């Protein structure tokens, strides 16, 4: 549903003042169709099934309130999920109706900004994926024989986006009052945690459907456009930027160019109220190893991106190429999660354990089973079998001999990569 995309493309340098009229009943029905129906409920406890009981009336009333300005963003319910470093990531869970309206506005903004977004960004965009970002990164690194890499790590990006700066960036392209007021209401929505209400002064509503597109719009201005218009024209050698949401990597053919950009990065992000992590934002020499070197280079000639460690490796005939393998922290986290799941569910029926473990393994294979990562992917299967066997032996004092485990795996096989 991009009926006005040609208009947005023709007026790429002009703010669009009339957009809300595109959100009609058909648009909201499409937003409803795209909204997950099995997600957690918000503060009202209303499920998707309950909302669908009077879908026509609910959609019509939602449209009327959104267009008249009477819509009020309900508080989001605070929840926490674990991060890989042991910390907890806060999430806000909106009500189902709020998710539908956020989806509708996100679809509208996507249709506008897809005309503006640059080829270097891959996160939360239709037809683009993390694997495409990795492929581009590998290809660009090969063209430059490695070069110099600037890893960018924004400290708590989604939580620290300045509302005033975001509004200013958004208004440079979108001037429709209805859309801007709705975005403001979501930015200022209260957070319910432990029966207490609080209000955010910064950050986008993580967990909200609108959050990814707003975060993309902000970094498009902060990083992508700046790199294309200021960094690349001033560089002496080849340069490249690959970004997936708030994960970004810059590649430079020249060390001088890389060090110059590294020096100004904190000021650039600070201008928009963002802070770079002082340890994780770093300059990495990534030159292709000399032909006489036989073993793979160690760090700092490696860096991580989207759960993979990017490194130089040799093909069987001796040629050096840029490869990817599962990052060590992601690998350990996966093993730990599988081990804990087997421990917590060791008394469940074997059919249930096989089904869930199979789903977890297939999900891991789908993302991490890339060329050059075969060893680590097969290792996940081996570690899963070991963890499963370990906790099945604790179901009773009789244990589970190796021969019995082999028979069990023949009856309840786990999927291979």
Short mmCIF file of C-alpha atoms in Angstrom, two decimals:
data_model
loop_
_atom_site.label_atom_id
_atom_site.label_comp_id
_atom_site.label_asym_id
_atom_site.label_seq_id
_atom_site.Cartn_x
_atom_site.Cartn_y
_atom_site.Cartn_z
CA UNK A 1 0.00 0.00 0.00
CA UNK A 2 2.29 2.77 -1.29
CA UNK A 3 -0.19 4.76 -3.33
CA UNK A 4 1.65 8.02 -2.77
CA UNK A 5 5.25 6.83 -3.05
CA UNK A 6 5.72 8.43 -6.50
CA UNK A 7 4.68 11.77 -4.97
CA UNK A 8 7.17 11.35 -2.13
CA UNK A 9 9.84 10.48 -4.69
CA UNK A 10 9.15 13.57 -6.79
CA UNK A 11 9.17 15.81 -3.69
CA UNK A 12 12.25 14.35 -1.99
CA UNK A 13 13.51 17.76 -0.85
CA UNK A 14 10.11 19.17 0.10
CA UNK A 15 8.28 18.61 3.41
CA UNK A 16 4.98 16.79 2.92
CA UNK A 17 2.07 18.61 4.59
CA UNK A 18 -0.90 16.37 3.73
CA UNK A 19 -0.48 12.69 4.53
CA UNK A 20 -3.11 11.72 7.09
CA UNK A 21 -5.88 11.43 4.47
CA UNK A 22 -4.23 8.24 3.25
CA UNK A 23 -5.09 6.58 6.57
CA UNK A 24 -8.64 5.45 5.87
CA UNK A 25 -10.65 2.34 6.76
CA UNK A 26 -8.86 0.16 4.20
CA UNK A 27 -5.50 1.37 5.49
CA UNK A 28 -6.42 0.54 9.09
CA UNK A 29 -7.73 -2.89 8.08
CA UNK A 30 -4.39 -3.57 6.40
CA UNK A 31 -2.58 -2.35 9.54
CA UNK A 32 -4.76 -4.70 11.60
CA UNK A 33 -3.89 -7.60 9.28
CA UNK A 34 -0.14 -6.92 9.71
CA UNK A 35 -0.34 -6.63 13.50
CA UNK A 36 0.68 -9.71 15.48
CA UNK A 37 -2.31 -11.38 17.11
CA UNK A 38 -0.37 -13.49 19.63
CA UNK A 39 1.59 -10.76 21.39
CA UNK A 40 1.39 -9.88 25.07
CA UNK A 41 -1.54 -7.73 26.14
CA UNK A 42 -1.19 -4.12 27.21
CA UNK A 43 -2.49 -2.30 30.27
CA UNK A 44 -6.13 -2.88 29.27
CA UNK A 45 -5.67 -6.68 29.09
CA UNK A 46 -7.55 -6.75 25.77
CA UNK A 47 -6.52 -9.53 23.39
CA UNK A 48 -6.61 -9.52 19.60
CA UNK A 49 -9.47 -12.02 19.70
CA UNK A 50 -11.55 -9.71 21.89
CA UNK A 51 -10.77 -6.75 19.62
CA UNK A 52 -11.85 -8.74 16.57
CA UNK A 53 -15.28 -9.47 18.12
CA UNK A 54 -16.39 -5.99 16.99
CA UNK A 55 -13.68 -5.31 14.44
CA UNK A 56 -15.69 -3.06 12.14
CA UNK A 57 -16.89 -0.82 14.98
CA UNK A 58 -13.49 -0.73 16.68
CA UNK A 59 -11.67 0.23 13.46
CA UNK A 60 -14.20 2.96 12.66
CA UNK A 61 -13.99 4.46 16.15
CA UNK A 62 -10.19 4.28 16.05
CA UNK A 63 -10.12 6.13 12.74
CA UNK A 64 -12.49 8.83 14.02
CA UNK A 65 -10.42 9.44 17.17
CA UNK A 66 -7.13 9.50 15.25
CA UNK A 67 -8.37 12.03 12.68
CA UNK A 68 -10.15 14.30 15.18
CA UNK A 69 -7.23 14.45 17.60
CA UNK A 70 -9.25 12.77 20.36
CA UNK A 71 -7.01 9.69 20.43
CA UNK A 72 -4.98 9.33 23.61
CA UNK A 73 -1.99 7.01 23.68
CA UNK A 74 -2.55 4.62 26.61
CA UNK A 75 0.30 3.85 29.00
CA UNK A 76 2.67 1.07 27.93
CA UNK A 77 3.26 -1.86 30.25
CA UNK A 78 6.92 -2.24 31.17
CA UNK A 79 8.55 -5.63 30.73
CA UNK A 80 12.19 -6.74 30.71
CA UNK A 81 14.09 -9.25 28.59
CA UNK A 82 17.69 -10.39 29.20
CA UNK A 83 20.52 -9.03 27.05
CA UNK A 84 23.62 -10.95 26.09
CA UNK A 85 25.83 -9.08 28.59
CA UNK A 86 23.71 -10.04 31.60
CA UNK A 87 21.78 -6.77 31.70
CA UNK A 88 18.02 -6.46 31.19
CA UNK A 89 16.52 -4.66 28.21
CA UNK A 90 13.33 -2.66 28.98
CA UNK A 91 10.38 -3.12 26.65
CA UNK A 92 7.09 -1.25 26.52
CA UNK A 93 4.03 -3.32 25.62
CA UNK A 94 1.26 -1.18 24.07
CA UNK A 95 -2.40 -2.14 23.93
CA UNK A 96 -3.54 -4.06 20.86
CA UNK A 97 -5.48 -1.09 19.47
CA UNK A 98 -2.45 1.14 19.96
CA UNK A 99 -0.36 -1.39 18.03
CA UNK A 100 -2.81 -1.21 15.10
CA UNK A 101 -2.65 2.60 14.92
CA UNK A 102 1.14 2.58 15.32
CA UNK A 103 1.34 0.08 12.46
CA UNK A 104 -0.80 2.34 10.27
CA UNK A 105 1.43 5.38 10.89
CA UNK A 106 4.58 3.27 10.48
CA UNK A 107 3.31 2.08 7.08
CA UNK A 108 2.74 5.71 6.11
CA UNK A 109 6.21 6.86 7.22
CA UNK A 110 7.81 3.83 5.56
CA UNK A 111 6.25 4.70 2.22
CA UNK A 112 7.63 8.25 2.50
CA UNK A 113 11.11 7.50 3.81
CA UNK A 114 11.83 4.51 1.59
CA UNK A 115 12.33 7.16 -1.10
CA UNK A 116 14.97 8.84 1.08
CA UNK A 117 16.79 6.01 2.87
CA UNK A 118 20.20 5.17 1.43
CA UNK A 119 21.48 1.79 0.25
CA UNK A 120 23.80 1.52 3.26
CA UNK A 121 20.95 0.84 5.75
CA UNK A 122 19.35 -2.60 6.04
CA UNK A 123 17.49 -2.78 9.36
CA UNK A 124 13.68 -2.73 9.54
CA UNK A 125 13.27 -2.08 5.83
CA UNK A 126 11.11 -4.08 3.41
CA UNK A 127 13.05 -6.53 1.27
CA UNK A 128 16.26 -6.08 3.27
CA UNK A 129 17.86 -8.36 5.83
CA UNK A 130 20.81 -8.81 8.16
CA UNK A 131 22.30 -11.38 5.78
CA UNK A 132 22.29 -8.80 2.98
CA UNK A 133 24.13 -6.38 5.26
CA UNK A 134 26.73 -9.05 6.01
CA UNK A 135 27.13 -9.89 2.32
CA UNK A 136 27.66 -6.22 1.48
CA UNK A 137 30.18 -5.83 4.29
CA UNK A 138 32.16 -8.86 3.11
CA UNK A 139 32.12 -7.68 -0.49
CA UNK A 140 33.27 -4.15 0.35
CA UNK A 141 36.03 -5.45 2.63
CA UNK A 142 37.30 -7.70 -0.17
CA UNK A 143 37.38 -4.78 -2.61
CA UNK A 144 39.51 -2.76 -0.20
CA UNK A 145 41.72 -5.69 0.78
CA UNK A 146 40.37 -5.17 4.29
CA UNK A 147 41.41 -1.63 4.95
CA UNK A 148 40.53 -0.01 8.27
CA UNK A 149 37.27 -0.59 10.12
CA UNK A 150 35.46 1.78 12.49
CA UNK A 151 33.03 -0.10 14.73
CA UNK A 152 30.22 2.15 15.97
CA UNK A 153 28.41 1.33 19.20
CA UNK A 154 25.79 3.83 20.40
CA UNK A 155 25.21 3.61 24.13
CA UNK A 156 21.53 2.70 24.78
CA UNK A 157 20.45 4.18 21.47
CA UNK A 158 16.71 3.49 21.62
CA UNK A 159 16.55 4.75 25.22
CA UNK A 160 18.45 8.01 24.64
CA UNK A 161 17.01 9.46 21.42
CA UNK A 162 16.29 13.10 22.22
CA UNK A 163 12.61 13.87 21.60
CA UNK A 164 13.25 17.44 20.49
CA UNK A 165 15.96 16.40 18.03
CA UNK A 166 13.74 13.60 16.69
CA UNK A 167 10.83 16.00 16.16
CA UNK A 168 13.11 18.40 14.31
CA UNK A 169 14.41 15.64 12.03
CA UNK A 170 10.89 14.36 11.39
CA UNK A 171 9.50 17.84 10.63
CA UNK A 172 12.12 18.37 7.94
CA UNK A 173 10.22 15.80 5.86
CA UNK A 174 6.75 15.42 7.40
CA UNK A 175 4.63 18.48 8.30
CA UNK A 176 1.22 16.81 8.59
CA UNK A 177 -0.25 17.87 11.94
CA UNK A 178 -2.25 14.69 12.52
CA UNK A 179 0.79 12.44 12.04
CA UNK A 180 3.10 14.62 14.13
CA UNK A 181 0.59 14.81 16.99
CA UNK A 182 0.21 11.03 17.03
CA UNK A 183 3.98 10.55 17.13
CA UNK A 184 4.20 13.06 19.98
CA UNK A 185 1.56 11.16 21.94
CA UNK A 186 3.52 7.92 21.63
CA UNK A 187 6.78 9.58 22.59
CA UNK A 188 5.14 11.10 25.68
CA UNK A 189 3.05 8.06 26.64
CA UNK A 190 3.29 7.01 30.29
CA UNK A 191 5.03 3.81 31.37
CA UNK A 192 3.31 1.51 33.87
CA UNK A 193 5.70 -0.47 36.06
CA UNK A 194 4.86 -2.02 39.44
CA UNK A 195 1.53 -0.12 39.48
CA UNK A 196 3.39 3.20 39.19
CA UNK A 197 3.24 5.59 36.23
CA UNK A 198 6.31 7.38 34.91
CA UNK A 199 7.07 9.47 31.84
CA UNK A 200 10.02 9.32 29.44
CA UNK A 201 12.01 12.42 28.56
CA UNK A 202 13.97 10.64 25.83
CA UNK A 203 13.95 7.45 23.80
CA UNK A 204 11.49 5.80 21.47
CA UNK A 205 8.85 3.39 22.80
CA UNK A 206 10.78 0.10 22.59
CA UNK A 207 8.36 -2.70 21.88
CA UNK A 208 6.12 -0.31 19.99
CA UNK A 209 5.58 -0.83 16.28
CA UNK A 210 6.46 2.79 15.58
CA UNK A 211 9.87 2.61 17.28
CA UNK A 212 11.96 0.97 14.50
CA UNK A 213 10.94 3.43 11.77
CA UNK A 214 11.51 6.45 14.05
CA UNK A 215 14.93 5.13 15.06
CA UNK A 216 15.80 4.55 11.40
CA UNK A 217 14.69 8.05 10.42
CA UNK A 218 16.87 9.57 13.14
CA UNK A 219 20.04 7.64 12.26
CA UNK A 220 19.42 8.29 8.56
CA UNK A 221 20.08 11.97 9.30
CA UNK A 222 22.67 11.55 12.05
CA UNK A 223 24.87 8.99 10.28
CA UNK A 224 23.88 7.93 6.76
CA UNK A 225 23.41 11.35 5.14
CA UNK A 226 26.43 12.77 6.97
CA UNK A 227 28.62 9.91 5.74
CA UNK A 228 27.38 10.26 2.14
CA UNK A 229 27.62 14.06 1.94
CA UNK A 230 30.54 14.90 4.23
CA UNK A 231 32.75 11.88 4.89
CA UNK A 232 32.89 10.18 1.51
CA UNK A 233 33.61 13.32 -0.60
CA UNK A 234 36.50 14.30 1.71
CA UNK A 235 38.11 10.85 1.83
CA UNK A 236 41.23 10.07 -0.18
CA UNK A 237 40.52 6.37 -0.65
CA UNK A 238 37.49 4.12 -0.97
CA UNK A 239 34.96 4.25 1.86
CA UNK A 240 31.82 2.31 2.76
CA UNK A 241 29.15 2.32 5.46
CA UNK A 242 26.93 -0.64 6.38
CA UNK A 243 24.22 -0.09 8.99
CA UNK A 244 21.57 -2.37 10.43
CA UNK A 245 19.37 -0.38 12.84
CA UNK A 246 21.84 0.99 15.43
CA UNK A 247 24.65 -1.43 14.51
CA UNK A 248 27.02 0.24 12.05
CA UNK A 249 30.45 -0.37 10.55
CA UNK A 250 32.54 1.98 8.43
CA UNK A 251 35.28 0.72 6.11
CA UNK A 252 38.16 2.88 4.90
CA UNK A 253 40.88 2.12 2.42
CA UNK A 254 43.08 4.81 3.99
CA UNK A 255 44.20 4.76 7.63
CA UNK A 256 44.33 8.55 7.63
CA UNK A 257 40.68 8.78 6.58
CA UNK A 258 39.66 6.27 9.25
CA UNK A 259 41.48 8.08 12.04
CA UNK A 260 40.06 11.43 10.95
CA UNK A 261 36.48 10.16 11.08
CA UNK A 262 37.13 8.35 14.35
CA UNK A 263 38.20 11.66 15.88
CA UNK A 264 35.01 13.54 14.90
CA UNK A 265 32.46 10.77 15.50
CA UNK A 266 31.80 11.63 19.19
CA UNK A 267 31.12 15.27 18.29
CA UNK A 268 28.79 14.29 15.44
CA UNK A 269 26.69 12.02 17.63
CA UNK A 270 26.88 14.38 20.61
CA UNK A 271 25.35 17.11 18.49
CA UNK A 272 22.17 14.99 18.36
CA UNK A 273 22.24 13.99 22.01
CA UNK A 274 23.75 10.53 21.45
CA UNK A 275 26.76 9.00 23.18
CA UNK A 276 29.19 6.47 21.71
CA UNK A 277 30.43 3.64 23.90
CA UNK A 278 34.10 4.52 24.60
CA UNK A 279 35.32 0.90 24.55
CA UNK A 280 33.11 -0.70 21.92
CA UNK A 281 33.50 2.13 19.40
CA UNK A 282 36.98 1.40 18.05
CA UNK A 283 39.32 1.50 15.10
CA UNK A 284 40.35 -1.94 13.82
CA UNK A 285 43.20 -2.58 11.35
CA UNK A 286 41.74 -5.15 8.97
CA UNK A 287 44.28 -5.38 6.16
CA UNK A 288 44.47 -8.64 4.25
CA UNK A 289 47.29 -10.81 5.67
CA UNK A 290 50.44 -11.23 3.63
CA UNK A 291 50.53 -14.35 1.48
CA UNK A 292 53.37 -15.84 3.50
CA UNK A 293 51.26 -15.88 6.69
CA UNK A 294 49.71 -19.32 7.09
CA UNK A 295 47.49 -18.98 10.10
CA UNK A 296 44.40 -16.87 10.62
CA UNK A 297 45.13 -13.47 12.17
CA UNK A 298 44.08 -12.86 15.76
CA UNK A 299 42.41 -9.76 17.14
CA UNK A 300 42.50 -6.82 16.65
CA UNK A 301 42.25 -7.96 13.01
CA UNK A 302 38.68 -9.12 13.68
CA UNK A 303 35.46 -7.35 14.59
CA UNK A 304 31.86 -8.31 15.37
CA UNK A 305 28.75 -7.34 13.44
CA UNK A 306 25.19 -8.65 13.81
CA UNK A 307 26.19 -11.65 15.89
CA UNK A 308 29.09 -12.68 13.65
CA UNK A 309 32.84 -12.23 13.94
CA UNK A 310 34.25 -10.92 10.66
CA UNK A 311 37.75 -12.27 10.00
CA UNK A 312 40.23 -13.21 7.30
CA UNK A 313 40.48 -16.90 6.43
CA UNK A 314 42.11 -19.04 3.75
CA UNK A 315 40.37 -21.07 1.10
CA UNK A 316 41.69 -24.59 0.37
CA UNK A 317 43.77 -23.29 -2.55
CA UNK A 318 45.41 -20.66 -0.34
CA UNK A 319 43.51 -17.47 -1.22
CA UNK A 320 42.65 -15.10 1.64
CA UNK A 321 38.95 -14.15 1.86
CA UNK A 322 36.74 -12.34 4.38
CA UNK A 323 34.72 -14.88 6.36
CA UNK A 324 32.09 -14.88 9.09
CA UNK A 325 31.72 -17.12 12.12
CA UNK A 326 29.35 -17.00 15.06
CA UNK A 327 30.61 -14.42 17.55
CA UNK A 328 31.95 -15.97 20.75
CA UNK A 329 29.51 -14.16 23.04
CA UNK A 330 26.53 -15.13 20.89
CA UNK A 331 27.74 -18.74 20.76
CA UNK A 332 28.10 -18.93 24.55
CA UNK A 333 24.69 -17.32 25.06
CA UNK A 334 23.02 -19.86 22.78
CA UNK A 335 24.67 -22.80 24.58
CA UNK A 336 23.73 -21.36 27.98
CA UNK A 337 20.09 -20.84 26.96
CA UNK A 338 19.81 -24.37 25.55
CA UNK A 339 21.38 -25.83 28.68
CA UNK A 340 19.00 -23.92 30.96
CA UNK A 341 15.99 -24.92 28.88
CA UNK A 342 16.93 -28.61 29.02
CA UNK A 343 17.36 -28.31 32.78
CA UNK A 344 13.99 -26.61 33.32
CA UNK A 345 12.07 -28.99 31.01
CA UNK A 346 13.80 -32.30 31.64
CA UNK A 347 10.61 -33.86 33.03
CA UNK A 348 8.44 -32.83 30.07
CA UNK A 349 7.36 -35.53 27.58
CA UNK A 350 10.16 -36.46 25.18
CA UNK A 351 7.99 -35.54 22.18
CA UNK A 352 7.60 -32.02 23.58
CA UNK A 353 11.31 -31.66 24.29
CA UNK A 354 12.21 -32.87 20.81
CA UNK A 355 9.75 -30.46 19.19
CA UNK A 356 10.94 -27.37 21.10
CA UNK A 357 14.64 -28.19 20.74
CA UNK A 358 14.08 -28.75 17.02
CA UNK A 359 12.44 -25.33 16.71
CA UNK A 360 15.29 -23.66 18.57
CA UNK A 361 17.91 -25.39 16.39
CA UNK A 362 16.12 -24.56 13.13
CA UNK A 363 15.90 -20.90 14.16
CA UNK A 364 19.62 -20.89 14.91
CA UNK A 365 20.48 -22.62 11.62
CA UNK A 366 18.33 -20.19 9.63
CA UNK A 367 20.36 -17.22 10.82
CA UNK A 368 23.85 -18.59 11.48
CA UNK A 369 24.23 -21.28 8.81
CA UNK A 370 26.34 -19.18 6.46
CA UNK A 371 29.26 -20.16 4.28
CA UNK A 372 32.40 -20.43 6.41
CA UNK A 373 30.44 -21.01 9.62
CA UNK A 374 29.80 -24.74 9.19
CA UNK A 375 31.95 -25.82 12.14
CA UNK A 376 30.22 -23.58 14.69
CA UNK A 377 26.73 -24.48 13.45
CA UNK A 378 27.42 -28.21 13.75
CA UNK A 379 28.95 -27.57 17.16
CA UNK A 380 25.63 -26.13 18.32
CA UNK A 381 23.92 -29.41 17.43
CA UNK A 382 26.59 -31.41 19.29
CA UNK A 383 26.34 -29.18 22.39
CA UNK A 384 22.53 -29.43 22.31
CA UNK A 385 22.68 -33.22 22.28
CA UNK A 386 25.17 -33.15 25.18
CA UNK A 387 22.95 -30.79 27.21
CA UNK A 388 19.85 -32.88 26.48
CA UNK A 389 21.61 -36.08 27.50
CA UNK A 390 23.03 -34.45 30.64
CA UNK A 391 19.62 -33.46 31.97
CA UNK A 392 17.78 -36.58 30.83
CA UNK A 393 20.23 -38.55 32.96
CA UNK A 394 18.99 -36.52 35.95
CA UNK A 395 15.36 -37.56 35.46
CA UNK A 396 15.96 -40.58 37.64
CA UNK A 397 18.68 -42.26 39.65
CA UNK A 398 19.06 -44.93 36.96
CA UNK A 399 20.64 -42.40 34.63
CA UNK A 400 20.78 -42.81 30.86
CA UNK A 401 23.65 -44.85 29.36
CA UNK A 402 25.19 -43.77 26.04
CA UNK A 403 23.59 -46.69 24.18
CA UNK A 404 20.17 -45.70 25.50
CA UNK A 405 20.73 -42.07 24.42
CA UNK A 406 21.64 -43.25 20.92
CA UNK A 407 18.39 -45.23 20.72
CA UNK A 408 16.49 -42.19 21.99
CA UNK A 409 18.04 -39.97 19.30
CA UNK A 410 17.02 -42.46 16.62
CA UNK A 411 13.45 -42.30 17.89
CA UNK A 412 13.46 -38.55 18.61
CA UNK A 413 16.03 -37.11 16.16
CA UNK A 414 17.10 -33.49 16.28
CA UNK A 415 17.41 -31.57 12.97
CA UNK A 416 20.84 -31.22 11.38
CA UNK A 417 22.06 -28.01 9.74
#
